[in-house]
């Protein structure tokens, strides 16, 4: 797969399929450079192709609405659904790099190394099929440097506790053995416990792609340090944890790239750094920048395959509240939250949005840092106030 020039007439659509109709894949990621030949957008990928009446399209169908947002849609032969809007534009003769991931019912889109969409489409039922590109209704693009990779399912494994704790006068933290993650917090004043990760795939997301990692934990003074290597791409880094009062601090250091790959983004997928189980008094409070605030009883939330974003997110019961601060520079989307069900128990967790490691000038930005903040019911009135 090298380069393609595709165009369509008004009211028509043009599609190409890789390897004719022979290649059949269900979950995948596809990367490509796109240079539009006009500023109409109306291009995307075609997936799960069975025949001319059974296919799925994911693409940018509008360069700018009245609020200057581009529109990304999911289409079938006779149906259309808006996936999301973003400020990224596709203008004539201006090249951009796009990556689209389709995994189960979750669609993720990156443009020039930054994630602009991650959405679960509840009615998205895909099956193995052909993959390619489509333009429609006057769209015209030049596509180059196309790379297609199948995403194979990885089973989650139960986390096991590391026999090394971090503890001060106020807080004790138990960590996972094989991955830089927390299993449990104990607030020592009243013995209140807050949970962390239960299971994971032991993967790390680099430039939007998940890679298996090997992490070894060591106590270094007052810190717990995980030394992680990703052999497949020859990248390594340290994840350092430390305590300050009722706060847990985490930072990534010593990032090394000994191969050809350069790290643009880094994430700990579904990190579940702090998690509250469903109970009558458990709730989630979130803010979306300056636009709106929302409040949910955890019992009203439904388990979801995809996490969602917020600028601020707070989990609480009548006994304890927890939140996360992150230096991720995704504006108003620094925190992610998700609701999961594990062994019949439903809970909601918080973790950081991915971090942008390199800017558009390719220089290294401040490496990832976050703080988990816990607080008890200080006045012991059993109320959230």
PDB file of N, CA, C and O in Angstrom, residues 220-268:
ATOM      1  N   UNK A 220      13.093   3.066  45.787  1.00  0.00           N
ATOM      2  CA  UNK A 220      14.270   3.935  45.747  1.00  0.00           C
ATOM      3  C   UNK A 220      14.025   5.085  46.710  1.00  0.00           C
ATOM      4  O   UNK A 220      13.337   6.055  46.376  1.00  0.00           O
ATOM      5  N   UNK A 221      14.569   4.966  47.910  1.00  0.00           N
ATOM      6  CA  UNK A 221      14.326   5.963  48.941  1.00  0.00           C
ATOM      7  C   UNK A 221      12.861   5.982  49.311  1.00  0.00           C
ATOM      8  O   UNK A 221      12.276   4.954  49.677  1.00  0.00           O
ATOM      9  N   UNK A 222      12.219   7.157  49.195  1.00  0.00           N
ATOM     10  CA  UNK A 222      10.803   7.297  49.515  1.00  0.00           C
ATOM     11  C   UNK A 222       9.918   7.104  48.293  1.00  0.00           C
ATOM     12  O   UNK A 222       8.710   7.330  48.360  1.00  0.00           O
ATOM     13  N   UNK A 223      10.504   6.682  47.191  1.00  0.00           N
ATOM     14  CA  UNK A 223       9.746   6.498  45.958  1.00  0.00           C
ATOM     15  C   UNK A 223       9.641   5.029  45.587  1.00  0.00           C
ATOM     16  O   UNK A 223      10.505   4.214  45.937  1.00  0.00           O
ATOM     17  N   UNK A 224       8.572   4.700  44.847  1.00  0.00           N
ATOM     18  CA  UNK A 224       8.463   3.414  44.169  1.00  0.00           C
ATOM     19  C   UNK A 224       8.623   3.694  42.682  1.00  0.00           C
ATOM     20  O   UNK A 224       7.888   4.515  42.120  1.00  0.00           O
ATOM     21  N   UNK A 225       9.579   3.034  42.047  1.00  0.00           N
ATOM     22  CA  UNK A 225       9.907   3.311  40.655  1.00  0.00           C
ATOM     23  C   UNK A 225       9.706   2.051  39.817  1.00  0.00           C
ATOM     24  O   UNK A 225      10.274   0.997  40.121  1.00  0.00           O
ATOM     25  N   UNK A 226       8.898   2.174  38.778  1.00  0.00           N
ATOM     26  CA  UNK A 226       8.723   1.094  37.795  1.00  0.00           C
ATOM     27  C   UNK A 226       9.592   1.413  36.586  1.00  0.00           C
ATOM     28  O   UNK A 226       9.443   2.472  35.971  1.00  0.00           O
ATOM     29  N   UNK A 227      10.465   0.488  36.248  1.00  0.00           N
ATOM     30  CA  UNK A 227      11.288   0.628  35.046  1.00  0.00           C
ATOM     31  C   UNK A 227      10.627  -0.195  33.943  1.00  0.00           C
ATOM     32  O   UNK A 227      10.541  -1.418  34.034  1.00  0.00           O
ATOM     33  N   UNK A 228      10.143   0.482  32.912  1.00  0.00           N
ATOM     34  CA  UNK A 228       9.348  -0.155  31.858  1.00  0.00           C
ATOM     35  C   UNK A 228      10.110  -0.157  30.542  1.00  0.00           C
ATOM     36  O   UNK A 228      10.695   0.860  30.153  1.00  0.00           O
ATOM     37  N   UNK A 229      10.100  -1.284  29.858  1.00  0.00           N
ATOM     38  CA  UNK A 229      10.668  -1.387  28.516  1.00  0.00           C
ATOM     39  C   UNK A 229       9.589  -1.905  27.562  1.00  0.00           C
ATOM     40  O   UNK A 229       8.772  -2.756  27.925  1.00  0.00           O
ATOM     41  N   UNK A 230       9.599  -1.366  26.349  1.00  0.00           N
ATOM     42  CA  UNK A 230       8.715  -1.820  25.279  1.00  0.00           C
ATOM     43  C   UNK A 230       9.608  -2.361  24.174  1.00  0.00           C
ATOM     44  O   UNK A 230      10.020  -1.630  23.271  1.00  0.00           O
ATOM     45  N   UNK A 231       9.946  -3.648  24.227  1.00  0.00           N
ATOM     46  CA  UNK A 231      10.943  -4.204  23.307  1.00  0.00           C
ATOM     47  C   UNK A 231      10.595  -4.056  21.837  1.00  0.00           C
ATOM     48  O   UNK A 231      11.473  -3.874  20.999  1.00  0.00           O
ATOM     49  N   UNK A 232       9.296  -4.107  21.520  1.00  0.00           N
ATOM     50  CA  UNK A 232       8.876  -4.083  20.120  1.00  0.00           C
ATOM     51  C   UNK A 232       9.271  -2.791  19.415  1.00  0.00           C
ATOM     52  O   UNK A 232       9.571  -2.785  18.218  1.00  0.00           O
ATOM     53  N   UNK A 233       9.310  -1.687  20.165  1.00  0.00           N
ATOM     54  CA  UNK A 233       9.621  -0.397  19.545  1.00  0.00           C
ATOM     55  C   UNK A 233      10.876   0.242  20.144  1.00  0.00           C
ATOM     56  O   UNK A 233      11.205   1.385  19.819  1.00  0.00           O
ATOM     57  N   UNK A 234      11.558  -0.469  21.046  1.00  0.00           N
ATOM     58  CA  UNK A 234      12.809   0.002  21.644  1.00  0.00           C
ATOM     59  C   UNK A 234      12.634   1.352  22.346  1.00  0.00           C
ATOM     60  O   UNK A 234      13.383   2.308  22.141  1.00  0.00           O
ATOM     61  N   UNK A 235      11.615   1.397  23.194  1.00  0.00           N
ATOM     62  CA  UNK A 235      11.340   2.566  24.024  1.00  0.00           C
ATOM     63  C   UNK A 235      11.336   2.132  25.480  1.00  0.00           C
ATOM     64  O   UNK A 235      10.862   1.031  25.803  1.00  0.00           O
ATOM     65  N   UNK A 236      11.867   2.963  26.360  1.00  0.00           N
ATOM     66  CA  UNK A 236      11.837   2.677  27.785  1.00  0.00           C
ATOM     67  C   UNK A 236      11.596   3.964  28.563  1.00  0.00           C
ATOM     68  O   UNK A 236      11.880   5.061  28.080  1.00  0.00           O
ATOM     69  N   UNK A 237      11.078   3.815  29.774  1.00  0.00           N
ATOM     70  CA  UNK A 237      10.853   4.968  30.650  1.00  0.00           C
ATOM     71  C   UNK A 237      10.629   4.471  32.071  1.00  0.00           C
ATOM     72  O   UNK A 237      10.364   3.285  32.301  1.00  0.00           O
ATOM     73  N   UNK A 238      10.749   5.385  33.025  1.00  0.00           N
ATOM     74  CA  UNK A 238      10.465   5.093  34.423  1.00  0.00           C
ATOM     75  C   UNK A 238       9.170   5.775  34.831  1.00  0.00           C
ATOM     76  O   UNK A 238       8.850   6.872  34.346  1.00  0.00           O
ATOM     77  N   UNK A 239       8.415   5.130  35.726  1.00  0.00           N
ATOM     78  CA  UNK A 239       7.229   5.731  36.325  1.00  0.00           C
ATOM     79  C   UNK A 239       7.456   5.778  37.825  1.00  0.00           C
ATOM     80  O   UNK A 239       7.607   4.737  38.468  1.00  0.00           O
ATOM     81  N   UNK A 240       7.513   6.981  38.380  1.00  0.00           N
ATOM     82  CA  UNK A 240       7.859   7.173  39.783  1.00  0.00           C
ATOM     83  C   UNK A 240       6.622   7.575  40.585  1.00  0.00           C
ATOM     84  O   UNK A 240       5.875   8.473  40.192  1.00  0.00           O
ATOM     85  N   UNK A 241       6.415   6.895  41.716  1.00  0.00           N
ATOM     86  CA  UNK A 241       5.322   7.216  42.630  1.00  0.00           C
ATOM     87  C   UNK A 241       5.900   7.687  43.958  1.00  0.00           C
ATOM     88  O   UNK A 241       6.881   7.133  44.453  1.00  0.00           O
ATOM     89  N   UNK A 242       5.250   8.683  44.552  1.00  0.00           N
ATOM     90  CA  UNK A 242       5.649   9.158  45.877  1.00  0.00           C
ATOM     91  C   UNK A 242       4.419   9.712  46.583  1.00  0.00           C
ATOM     92  O   UNK A 242       3.393  10.016  45.953  1.00  0.00           O
ATOM     93  N   UNK A 243       4.525   9.870  47.917  1.00  0.00           N
ATOM     94  CA  UNK A 243       3.417  10.359  48.728  1.00  0.00           C
ATOM     95  C   UNK A 243       3.738  11.734  49.291  1.00  0.00           C
ATOM     96  O   UNK A 243       4.881  12.021  49.645  1.00  0.00           O
ATOM     97  N   UNK A 244       2.698  12.552  49.374  1.00  0.00           N
ATOM     98  CA  UNK A 244       2.789  13.830  50.062  1.00  0.00           C
ATOM     99  C   UNK A 244       1.459  14.060  50.759  1.00  0.00           C
ATOM    100  O   UNK A 244       0.471  14.415  50.127  1.00  0.00           O
ATOM    101  N   UNK A 245       1.424  13.853  52.071  1.00  0.00           N
ATOM    102  CA  UNK A 245       0.164  13.913  52.796  1.00  0.00           C
ATOM    103  C   UNK A 245      -0.797  12.873  52.276  1.00  0.00           C
ATOM    104  O   UNK A 245      -0.460  11.689  52.160  1.00  0.00           O
ATOM    105  N   UNK A 246      -2.008  13.312  51.925  1.00  0.00           N
ATOM    106  CA  UNK A 246      -3.021  12.401  51.369  1.00  0.00           C
ATOM    107  C   UNK A 246      -2.996  12.385  49.841  1.00  0.00           C
ATOM    108  O   UNK A 246      -3.977  11.981  49.206  1.00  0.00           O
ATOM    109  N   UNK A 247      -1.888  12.803  49.279  1.00  0.00           N
ATOM    110  CA  UNK A 247      -1.747  12.846  47.826  1.00  0.00           C
ATOM    111  C   UNK A 247      -0.758  11.780  47.353  1.00  0.00           C
ATOM    112  O   UNK A 247       0.283  11.574  47.981  1.00  0.00           O
ATOM    113  N   UNK A 248      -1.098  11.141  46.242  1.00  0.00           N
ATOM    114  CA  UNK A 248      -0.161  10.260  45.547  1.00  0.00           C
ATOM    115  C   UNK A 248       0.290  10.981  44.286  1.00  0.00           C
ATOM    116  O   UNK A 248      -0.539  11.395  43.472  1.00  0.00           O
ATOM    117  N   UNK A 249       1.597  11.110  44.111  1.00  0.00           N
ATOM    118  CA  UNK A 249       2.136  11.785  42.936  1.00  0.00           C
ATOM    119  C   UNK A 249       2.793  10.763  42.013  1.00  0.00           C
ATOM    120  O   UNK A 249       3.472   9.842  42.472  1.00  0.00           O
ATOM    121  N   UNK A 250       2.580  10.932  40.724  1.00  0.00           N
ATOM    122  CA  UNK A 250       3.154  10.036  39.716  1.00  0.00           C
ATOM    123  C   UNK A 250       3.813  10.878  38.636  1.00  0.00           C
ATOM    124  O   UNK A 250       3.259  11.901  38.216  1.00  0.00           O
ATOM    125  N   UNK A 251       4.993  10.476  38.204  1.00  0.00           N
ATOM    126  CA  UNK A 251       5.635  11.169  37.092  1.00  0.00           C
ATOM    127  C   UNK A 251       6.444  10.181  36.256  1.00  0.00           C
ATOM    128  O   UNK A 251       6.960   9.183  36.771  1.00  0.00           O
ATOM    129  N   UNK A 252       6.511  10.468  34.972  1.00  0.00           N
ATOM    130  CA  UNK A 252       7.306   9.672  34.038  1.00  0.00           C
ATOM    131  C   UNK A 252       8.643  10.372  33.837  1.00  0.00           C
ATOM    132  O   UNK A 252       8.698  11.587  33.624  1.00  0.00           O
ATOM    133  N   UNK A 253       9.722   9.602  33.931  1.00  0.00           N
ATOM    134  CA  UNK A 253      11.065  10.147  33.758  1.00  0.00           C
ATOM    135  C   UNK A 253      11.892   9.209  32.881  1.00  0.00           C
ATOM    136  O   UNK A 253      11.461   8.097  32.554  1.00  0.00           O
ATOM    137  N   UNK A 254      13.072   9.671  32.511  1.00  0.00           N
ATOM    138  CA  UNK A 254      14.065   8.831  31.811  1.00  0.00           C
ATOM    139  C   UNK A 254      13.505   8.187  30.542  1.00  0.00           C
ATOM    140  O   UNK A 254      13.759   7.004  30.273  1.00  0.00           O
ATOM    141  N   UNK A 255      12.749   8.943  29.771  1.00  0.00           N
ATOM    142  CA  UNK A 255      12.236   8.423  28.503  1.00  0.00           C
ATOM    143  C   UNK A 255      13.390   8.258  27.522  1.00  0.00           C
ATOM    144  O   UNK A 255      14.142   9.193  27.252  1.00  0.00           O
ATOM    145  N   UNK A 256      13.520   7.037  26.977  1.00  0.00           N
ATOM    146  CA  UNK A 256      14.598   6.752  26.037  1.00  0.00           C
ATOM    147  C   UNK A 256      14.034   6.084  24.792  1.00  0.00           C
ATOM    148  O   UNK A 256      13.181   5.195  24.880  1.00  0.00           O
ATOM    149  N   UNK A 257      14.533   6.502  23.632  1.00  0.00           N
ATOM    150  CA  UNK A 257      14.133   5.945  22.340  1.00  0.00           C
ATOM    151  C   UNK A 257      15.403   5.461  21.641  1.00  0.00           C
ATOM    152  O   UNK A 257      16.175   6.259  21.132  1.00  0.00           O
ATOM    153  N   UNK A 258      15.607   4.152  21.637  1.00  0.00           N
ATOM    154  CA  UNK A 258      16.843   3.611  21.064  1.00  0.00           C
ATOM    155  C   UNK A 258      16.633   3.017  19.682  1.00  0.00           C
ATOM    156  O   UNK A 258      17.582   2.518  19.076  1.00  0.00           O
ATOM    157  N   UNK A 259      15.406   3.077  19.188  1.00  0.00           N
ATOM    158  CA  UNK A 259      15.115   2.629  17.826  1.00  0.00           C
ATOM    159  C   UNK A 259      14.771   3.816  16.945  1.00  0.00           C
ATOM    160  O   UNK A 259      15.135   4.953  17.229  1.00  0.00           O
ATOM    161  N   UNK A 260      14.040   3.554  15.886  1.00  0.00           N
ATOM    162  CA  UNK A 260      13.673   4.620  14.952  1.00  0.00           C
ATOM    163  C   UNK A 260      12.407   5.352  15.362  1.00  0.00           C
ATOM    164  O   UNK A 260      12.181   6.483  14.939  1.00  0.00           O
ATOM    165  N   UNK A 261      11.581   4.730  16.191  1.00  0.00           N
ATOM    166  CA  UNK A 261      10.310   5.335  16.560  1.00  0.00           C
ATOM    167  C   UNK A 261      10.525   6.477  17.544  1.00  0.00           C
ATOM    168  O   UNK A 261      11.269   6.343  18.520  1.00  0.00           O
ATOM    169  N   UNK A 262       9.845   7.609  17.298  1.00  0.00           N
ATOM    170  CA  UNK A 262       9.848   8.734  18.207  1.00  0.00           C
ATOM    171  C   UNK A 262       8.475   8.843  18.869  1.00  0.00           C
ATOM    172  O   UNK A 262       7.444   8.759  18.201  1.00  0.00           O
ATOM    173  N   UNK A 263       8.471   9.027  20.183  1.00  0.00           N
ATOM    174  CA  UNK A 263       7.229   9.050  20.940  1.00  0.00           C
ATOM    175  C   UNK A 263       6.556  10.413  20.785  1.00  0.00           C
ATOM    176  O   UNK A 263       7.130  11.437  21.144  1.00  0.00           O
ATOM    177  N   UNK A 264       5.345  10.401  20.265  1.00  0.00           N
ATOM    178  CA  UNK A 264       4.546  11.630  20.147  1.00  0.00           C
ATOM    179  C   UNK A 264       3.509  11.708  21.256  1.00  0.00           C
ATOM    180  O   UNK A 264       3.236  12.783  21.784  1.00  0.00           O
ATOM    181  N   UNK A 265       2.892  10.565  21.582  1.00  0.00           N
ATOM    182  CA  UNK A 265       1.931  10.520  22.682  1.00  0.00           C
ATOM    183  C   UNK A 265       2.171   9.274  23.514  1.00  0.00           C
ATOM    184  O   UNK A 265       2.658   8.255  23.013  1.00  0.00           O
ATOM    185  N   UNK A 266       1.810   9.362  24.795  1.00  0.00           N
ATOM    186  CA  UNK A 266       1.973   8.248  25.730  1.00  0.00           C
ATOM    187  C   UNK A 266       0.730   8.170  26.613  1.00  0.00           C
ATOM    188  O   UNK A 266       0.243   9.192  27.100  1.00  0.00           O
ATOM    189  N   UNK A 267       0.231   6.957  26.803  1.00  0.00           N
ATOM    190  CA  UNK A 267      -0.925   6.758  27.675  1.00  0.00           C
ATOM    191  C   UNK A 267      -0.817   5.415  28.379  1.00  0.00           C
ATOM    192  O   UNK A 267      -0.180   4.481  27.885  1.00  0.00           O
ATOM    193  N   UNK A 268      -1.473   5.355  29.545  1.00  0.00           N
ATOM    194  CA  UNK A 268      -1.644   4.111  30.293  1.00  0.00           C
ATOM    195  C   UNK A 268      -3.112   3.713  30.108  1.00  0.00           C
ATOM    196  O   UNK A 268      -3.984   4.224  30.817  1.00  0.00           O
TER     197      UNK A 268
END
